[in-house]
Coordinates of C-alpha atoms in Angstrom, one line a residue:
M1 CA 10.5 -23.6 -1.1
S2 CA 13.7 -21.9 -2.2
E3 CA 14.9 -18.8 -0.4
E4 CA 14.4 -16.6 -3.5
N5 CA 10.7 -17.4 -3.5
I6 CA 10.0 -16.4 0.1
L7 CA 8.3 -13.0 0.0
T8 CA 7.8 -10.7 2.9
S9 CA 5.4 -7.8 3.2
S10 CA 8.0 -5.5 1.5
S11 CA 9.1 -8.2 -1.0
Y12 CA 6.3 -9.4 -3.2
L13 CA 5.1 -10.0 -6.7
F14 CA 2.5 -7.7 -8.4
T15 CA 0.9 -8.1 -11.9
S16 CA -0.8 -5.7 -14.2
E17 CA -2.2 -6.1 -17.8
S18 CA -2.8 -3.8 -20.7
V19 CA -4.7 -4.3 -24.0
S20 CA -4.0 -2.7 -27.4
E21 CA -6.2 -0.3 -29.4
G22 CA -7.4 -3.4 -31.4
H23 CA -8.8 -5.2 -28.4
P24 CA -12.6 -5.4 -28.8
D25 CA -13.3 -3.3 -25.7
K26 CA -10.8 -0.7 -26.8
V27 CA -12.3 -0.5 -30.3
C28 CA -15.5 0.4 -28.6
D29 CA -13.9 2.9 -26.2
R30 CA -12.3 4.7 -29.2
I31 CA -15.5 4.9 -31.1
S32 CA -17.4 6.3 -28.1
D33 CA -14.6 8.9 -27.5
A34 CA -14.5 9.9 -31.2
I35 CA -18.1 10.8 -31.0
V36 CA -17.5 12.8 -27.8
D37 CA -14.7 14.7 -29.6
A38 CA -17.0 15.5 -32.5
F39 CA -19.5 17.1 -30.2
M40 CA -16.9 18.9 -28.0
S41 CA -15.1 20.3 -31.1
E42 CA -18.3 22.1 -32.2
D43 CA -19.8 22.9 -28.8
P44 CA -17.8 22.6 -25.5
N45 CA -21.1 22.6 -23.6
S46 CA -22.2 19.3 -25.3
R47 CA -23.4 16.4 -23.2
C48 CA -22.5 12.9 -24.1
G49 CA -23.0 9.5 -22.6
V50 CA -22.1 7.2 -25.6
E51 CA -21.8 3.4 -25.5
T52 CA -20.6 1.1 -28.2
L53 CA -20.9 -2.6 -28.7
A54 CA -18.9 -4.5 -31.4
T55 CA -19.0 -8.1 -32.6
T56 CA -18.6 -10.0 -35.9
N57 CA -19.0 -7.2 -38.5
Q58 CA -21.6 -5.5 -36.3
I59 CA -21.3 -2.2 -34.4
V60 CA -24.1 -0.8 -32.2
L61 CA -24.1 2.8 -31.0
A62 CA -26.3 3.7 -28.0
G63 CA -26.6 6.3 -25.3
E64 CA -27.7 9.9 -25.0
V65 CA -26.3 13.2 -26.2
R66 CA -27.2 16.9 -26.3
G67 CA -25.3 19.1 -28.7
P68 CA -25.1 20.7 -32.2
A69 CA -27.3 19.2 -34.9
S70 CA -24.3 19.2 -37.2
V71 CA -23.1 16.0 -35.5
T72 CA -25.7 13.9 -37.3
R73 CA -26.5 10.2 -37.0
D74 CA -24.8 9.6 -40.3
R75 CA -21.7 11.4 -39.1
M76 CA -21.5 9.3 -36.0
V77 CA -21.6 6.1 -38.1
E78 CA -18.8 7.6 -40.3
L79 CA -16.7 8.3 -37.2
A80 CA -17.2 4.7 -36.1
R81 CA -16.1 3.4 -39.4
N82 CA -13.0 5.7 -39.5
C83 CA -11.9 4.5 -36.1
V84 CA -12.0 0.8 -37.2
H85 CA -10.1 1.8 -40.3
E86 CA -7.4 3.6 -38.5
I87 CA -7.0 0.8 -36.0
G88 CA -6.4 -1.5 -38.9
Y89 CA -9.2 -4.0 -39.2
E90 CA -9.7 -5.3 -42.7
Q91 CA -10.4 -9.0 -41.9
D92 CA -13.4 -11.0 -43.1
G93 CA -15.1 -11.1 -39.8
F94 CA -14.5 -7.4 -38.9
H95 CA -13.9 -4.9 -41.7
W96 CA -14.1 -1.2 -41.4
E97 CA -15.9 -0.8 -44.8
R98 CA -18.3 -3.8 -44.6
A99 CA -19.3 -3.7 -40.9
N100 CA -23.0 -3.1 -40.3
I101 CA -23.4 -0.1 -38.0
K102 CA -26.6 0.7 -36.1
N103 CA -27.1 4.0 -34.3
F104 CA -29.6 4.1 -31.4
I105 CA -28.1 7.3 -29.8
H106 CA -30.9 9.7 -28.6
E107 CA -31.4 13.0 -26.8
Q108 CA -30.3 13.4 -23.2
S109 CA -33.0 13.3 -20.6
T110 CA -34.3 16.7 -19.6
D111 CA -34.4 15.5 -16.0
I112 CA -30.6 15.0 -16.0
A113 CA -30.1 18.3 -17.9
Q114 CA -31.9 20.4 -15.4
G115 CA -29.8 19.0 -12.5
V116 CA -26.5 19.4 -14.3
D117 CA -26.8 22.7 -16.1
A118 CA -25.9 26.0 -14.5
S119 CA -28.8 28.4 -14.2
G120 CA -29.4 31.6 -12.2
N121 CA -27.3 31.4 -9.0
K122 CA -26.8 27.6 -9.4
D123 CA -23.4 26.5 -10.6
E124 CA -23.0 23.6 -13.0
G125 CA -23.6 20.4 -11.1
A126 CA -21.9 17.0 -11.3
G127 CA -23.2 14.9 -14.1
D128 CA -23.6 11.8 -11.9
Q129 CA -23.1 10.6 -8.4
G130 CA -20.1 8.5 -7.5
M131 CA -16.6 8.3 -6.0
M132 CA -13.4 8.7 -8.0
F133 CA -9.8 8.0 -7.2
G134 CA -6.4 9.3 -8.2
F135 CA -3.0 7.9 -7.5
A136 CA 0.7 8.6 -8.0
C137 CA 3.9 7.0 -6.8
R138 CA 7.7 7.1 -7.5
E139 CA 8.0 3.8 -9.2
T140 CA 8.5 5.5 -12.7
D141 CA 9.5 8.9 -13.9
E142 CA 5.9 9.4 -14.9
L143 CA 4.9 8.7 -11.3
M144 CA 2.9 5.6 -12.3
P145 CA 2.9 2.1 -10.9
A146 CA 5.6 0.2 -12.8
P147 CA 3.6 -3.0 -13.8
I148 CA 0.9 -1.1 -15.7
Y149 CA 3.3 1.4 -17.1
Y150 CA 5.5 -1.3 -18.7
S151 CA 2.5 -3.3 -19.8
H152 CA 1.2 -0.3 -21.8
K153 CA 4.7 0.6 -23.2
I154 CA 5.2 -2.9 -24.7
L155 CA 1.9 -2.7 -26.6
Q156 CA 2.5 0.9 -27.7
A157 CA 5.8 0.0 -29.1
M158 CA 4.3 -3.0 -31.1
A159 CA 1.5 -0.8 -32.4
K160 CA 3.8 1.9 -33.5
A161 CA 5.9 -0.6 -35.5
R162 CA 2.8 -2.1 -37.0
H163 CA 1.4 1.2 -38.1
A164 CA 4.8 2.2 -39.6
G165 CA 4.7 -1.0 -41.7
N166 CA 7.6 -2.6 -39.8
E167 CA 5.7 -5.5 -38.5
P168 CA 3.2 -6.5 -41.3
K169 CA 2.7 -10.0 -39.7
L170 CA 1.2 -8.6 -36.5
G171 CA -2.5 -7.8 -36.2
P172 CA -4.3 -5.0 -34.2
D173 CA -5.5 -7.1 -31.3
S174 CA -3.0 -7.8 -28.5
K175 CA -2.7 -8.0 -24.7
S176 CA 0.3 -7.9 -22.3
Q177 CA 0.8 -8.8 -18.7
V178 CA 3.8 -7.9 -16.6
T179 CA 4.7 -9.3 -13.2
L180 CA 7.3 -7.5 -11.2
Q181 CA 9.2 -8.5 -8.1
Y182 CA 9.3 -5.8 -5.4
E183 CA 12.0 -5.7 -2.8
N184 CA 11.8 -3.3 0.1
G185 CA 8.7 -1.9 -1.6
K186 CA 10.4 -1.1 -4.9
P187 CA 10.2 -2.9 -8.2
V188 CA 13.5 -4.6 -9.2
R189 CA 12.8 -7.0 -12.1
A190 CA 10.2 -8.8 -14.1
T191 CA 9.5 -12.4 -13.0
C192 CA 7.0 -13.1 -15.8
V193 CA 5.9 -11.4 -19.0
V194 CA 2.9 -12.5 -21.1
V195 CA 2.1 -11.1 -24.6
S196 CA -0.7 -12.4 -26.8
T197 CA -0.9 -10.8 -30.2
Q198 CA -2.9 -11.4 -33.3
H199 CA -0.8 -12.5 -36.2
S200 CA -1.0 -13.5 -39.9
E201 CA -1.8 -17.0 -40.9
D202 CA 1.7 -17.8 -42.3
I203 CA 3.7 -17.6 -39.1
D204 CA 3.8 -19.9 -36.1
Q205 CA 4.2 -19.4 -32.4
D206 CA 8.0 -19.4 -32.4
E207 CA 8.1 -16.8 -35.1
V208 CA 5.7 -14.6 -33.2
R209 CA 7.8 -15.0 -30.1
E210 CA 10.9 -13.6 -31.8
I211 CA 9.0 -10.7 -33.3
V212 CA 7.6 -9.7 -29.9
R213 CA 10.9 -10.3 -27.9
P214 CA 12.7 -7.0 -28.7
Y215 CA 9.7 -4.9 -27.9
V216 CA 9.7 -6.4 -24.4
V217 CA 13.4 -6.3 -23.8
D218 CA 13.7 -2.7 -25.1
T219 CA 10.8 -1.5 -22.9
L220 CA 11.9 -3.0 -19.6
P221 CA 14.8 -1.4 -17.8
D222 CA 18.2 -3.0 -18.3
G223 CA 18.5 -6.3 -16.5
W224 CA 14.8 -6.6 -15.8
M225 CA 13.8 -9.2 -18.4
C226 CA 12.4 -12.4 -17.0
D227 CA 14.0 -15.8 -17.7
E228 CA 13.0 -17.7 -20.8
K229 CA 10.8 -20.1 -19.0
H230 CA 8.5 -17.3 -17.8
F231 CA 8.3 -15.4 -21.1
Y232 CA 5.0 -16.4 -22.6
V233 CA 4.0 -15.4 -26.1
N234 CA 0.6 -16.5 -27.5
P235 CA 0.3 -19.3 -24.9
T236 CA -2.6 -20.9 -26.7
G237 CA -0.4 -21.3 -29.8
R238 CA -2.5 -19.5 -32.4
F239 CA -4.1 -16.0 -32.6
V240 CA -5.1 -15.3 -36.2
I241 CA -8.8 -14.4 -35.6
G242 CA -8.9 -11.4 -33.3
G243 CA -10.8 -8.3 -32.4
P244 CA -14.6 -8.1 -32.2
D245 CA -14.8 -11.1 -34.6
S246 CA -13.4 -13.3 -31.8
D247 CA -14.8 -11.6 -28.8
C248 CA -17.6 -9.1 -28.2
G249 CA -16.4 -5.6 -27.2
L250 CA -18.1 -3.0 -25.0
T251 CA -17.3 0.5 -23.9
G252 CA -15.9 0.9 -20.4
R253 CA -15.0 -2.7 -19.7
K254 CA -11.3 -2.1 -19.1
I255 CA -11.3 0.4 -16.2
I256 CA -8.3 -1.2 -14.4
V257 CA -6.3 -1.1 -17.6
D258 CA -7.3 2.6 -18.0
T259 CA -6.1 3.6 -14.6
Y260 CA -3.5 2.0 -12.3
G261 CA -3.5 -1.7 -13.2
G262 CA -5.0 -2.6 -9.8
A263 CA -2.2 -1.0 -7.8
A264 CA -4.6 1.7 -6.5
L265 CA -8.3 2.0 -5.6
H266 CA -10.8 2.5 -8.4
G267 CA -14.2 4.2 -8.4
G268 CA -17.3 2.6 -10.0
G269 CA -17.4 4.5 -13.3
A270 CA -15.7 4.1 -16.7
F271 CA -14.3 7.1 -18.6
S272 CA -14.8 6.6 -22.3
G273 CA -17.9 8.0 -24.0
K274 CA -18.5 10.7 -21.4
D275 CA -18.2 14.5 -21.6
P276 CA -16.3 16.3 -18.8
S277 CA -19.5 17.2 -16.9
K278 CA -19.5 13.5 -16.0
V279 CA -17.3 13.4 -12.9
D280 CA -16.6 9.7 -13.5
R281 CA -14.2 11.1 -16.0
S282 CA -13.3 14.6 -14.9
G283 CA -13.2 13.9 -11.2
A284 CA -10.8 11.0 -11.8
Y285 CA -8.6 13.2 -13.9
A286 CA -8.6 15.8 -11.2
A287 CA -7.7 13.3 -8.5
R288 CA -4.8 12.0 -10.6
Y289 CA -3.6 15.6 -11.2
L290 CA -3.6 16.4 -7.5
A291 CA -2.0 13.1 -6.5
K292 CA 0.7 13.5 -9.1
N293 CA 1.5 17.1 -7.9
V294 CA 1.6 15.9 -4.3
V295 CA 4.3 13.3 -5.2
G296 CA 6.0 15.7 -7.6
A297 CA 6.3 18.3 -4.9
G298 CA 8.1 15.8 -2.7
L299 CA 5.3 15.8 -0.1
A300 CA 4.9 12.0 -0.3
D301 CA 6.3 9.0 -2.1
R302 CA 2.8 7.6 -2.7
C303 CA -0.5 9.4 -2.7
G304 CA -4.1 8.3 -3.2
I305 CA -7.0 10.8 -3.4
Q306 CA -10.7 10.1 -3.3
V307 CA -13.4 12.6 -4.3
A308 CA -17.1 12.0 -4.0
Y309 CA -20.0 13.7 -5.7
A310 CA -23.8 13.9 -5.8
I311 CA -25.6 14.4 -9.2
G312 CA -26.5 18.0 -9.7
V313 CA -24.3 19.3 -6.8
A314 CA -21.3 21.4 -7.7
Q315 CA -18.8 20.9 -4.9
P316 CA -17.6 17.4 -3.9
L317 CA -19.2 15.8 -0.9
A318 CA -15.8 14.7 0.5
V319 CA -12.1 14.7 -0.3
Y320 CA -9.9 12.1 1.2
V321 CA -6.1 11.9 1.0
D322 CA -3.9 8.9 1.9
T323 CA -0.1 9.0 1.7
Y324 CA 0.4 5.5 2.9
G325 CA 2.7 6.4 5.6
T326 CA 5.1 8.1 3.1
G327 CA 4.0 11.7 3.6
N328 CA 6.0 14.4 5.3
V329 CA 3.1 16.8 6.0
D330 CA -0.1 16.3 8.0
Q331 CA -2.8 14.7 5.8
A332 CA -5.5 17.0 7.2
K333 CA -3.4 20.1 6.2
L334 CA -2.7 18.5 2.9
E335 CA -6.4 18.1 2.2
T336 CA -6.9 21.8 3.1
A337 CA -4.1 22.8 0.8
L338 CA -5.5 20.8 -2.1
A339 CA -8.8 22.6 -1.8
E340 CA -6.9 25.9 -2.0
V341 CA -5.0 25.2 -5.2
M342 CA -7.9 23.6 -7.2
D343 CA -11.6 24.2 -7.5
L344 CA -13.0 20.6 -7.6
S345 CA -16.5 21.6 -9.0
P346 CA -17.1 20.3 -12.5
R347 CA -16.7 23.8 -13.9
G348 CA -13.5 24.3 -11.9
I349 CA -12.0 21.1 -13.2
R350 CA -13.0 21.7 -16.8
E351 CA -11.5 25.1 -16.8
Q352 CA -8.2 24.3 -15.0
L353 CA -7.6 21.1 -17.0
E354 CA -8.9 22.5 -20.3
L355 CA -11.3 19.6 -20.6
D356 CA -13.6 21.5 -23.0
N357 CA -11.3 20.6 -25.9
A358 CA -11.7 17.6 -28.3
I359 CA -9.0 15.5 -26.5
Y360 CA -10.7 12.3 -25.7
E361 CA -10.2 9.8 -28.6
R362 CA -6.5 9.7 -27.9
T363 CA -7.1 8.5 -24.4
A364 CA -9.0 5.4 -25.4
A365 CA -6.0 3.0 -25.5
Y366 CA -2.8 2.6 -23.5
G367 CA -4.1 4.2 -20.3
H368 CA -5.5 7.6 -19.4
F369 CA -2.6 8.3 -17.0
G370 CA 1.2 8.4 -17.3
R371 CA 1.1 10.0 -20.7
P372 CA 2.9 13.3 -21.7
P373 CA 0.7 16.4 -21.5
E374 CA 0.0 18.0 -24.9
P375 CA -0.2 21.6 -26.0
D376 CA -4.0 21.5 -26.8
G377 CA -4.9 20.2 -23.4
G378 CA -4.6 16.5 -24.0
F379 CA -3.5 14.7 -20.9
S380 CA -3.4 18.0 -19.1
W381 CA -4.0 16.2 -15.8
E382 CA -0.4 14.9 -16.1
R383 CA 1.1 18.4 -15.7
L384 CA 3.2 19.2 -12.6
D385 CA 2.2 22.9 -12.5
L386 CA 0.7 22.8 -9.0
V387 CA 4.0 22.0 -7.2
D388 CA 4.8 25.5 -6.2
S389 CA 1.3 26.4 -5.3
L390 CA 1.0 23.3 -3.0
K391 CA 4.3 24.2 -1.3
A392 CA 3.2 27.7 -0.8
A393 CA -0.2 26.7 0.6
L394 CA 1.6 24.4 3.2
A395 CA 4.2 27.0 4.1

């Protein structure tokens, strides 16, 4: 073995992947979140647990909702069709206009509703039990792990060019995978990059490779590009048939893509299709928000946070903080400070992060974390507005 391939505990390789908005699972995530947004835009107290399945010219909607009657079954079908249209599917085996859409969404169980809703002296309870994790680190300016961050950015750049009409030979379905070498615990270069992208019938693998190349080179930091031998584009050689026509899609099947690319712990629940009373989603957003502000405040170089809930209970059962030996404050004191600066009940999270807005469809592809916060509350969990409060609580 050559000397350059000998990796110590602080010198290692780590890989993360991303998938595009046209990946079958992401098509389903987007449809589910578009339905959530429709309910939230008309009634912020709506309840949604929406699942989508997509295969060859078939889309199935299922799950439970409680909200305004104006979001009709026909409207949900129209939303699904619009999502497929905007993603760009007009192929024989999956076409936004011709796909058969079945809607089996029904009313939310009253047993769940009575446990979650606020009433009398009872505050709004968590919409489900479970544990959620948040994470932040100094590997990128966005305080995200570098492999998943660059995997997302490659596909985002390709999608932007496709939607602008600059890459008419690329299709909606694509995947990326970035392997980075770490030295002394810090990423220094890519050792391998894989991109598989749907393409038109009239170009071959070599042409696809040259179309993809600049999006990879321009995304990675200068000097990070891997060697030619380890730059793989469409390794099977052909990717004309894509999307749900080639592979069945389901909501919530890309939870590692949605979060930290495997660089941090992950809870059991997916995000898409769920309103913010579901702590699978809002609790994970809050944990990321707190972890990012801990790192942003200079209290640690890496921070992981776990919160755990019981269905119908407002306050978390436990909060755990791990700074992986990089912290400069006592972790027990940090846990106390976090409780002071944010109410981690479902109501507290919704109010502080403005989660009652229709902000969810935009989260369905390219990760829920590491994105710029937006004026209407979109990606509010990426704000660094707790830095001063945290420092004051620890003073």
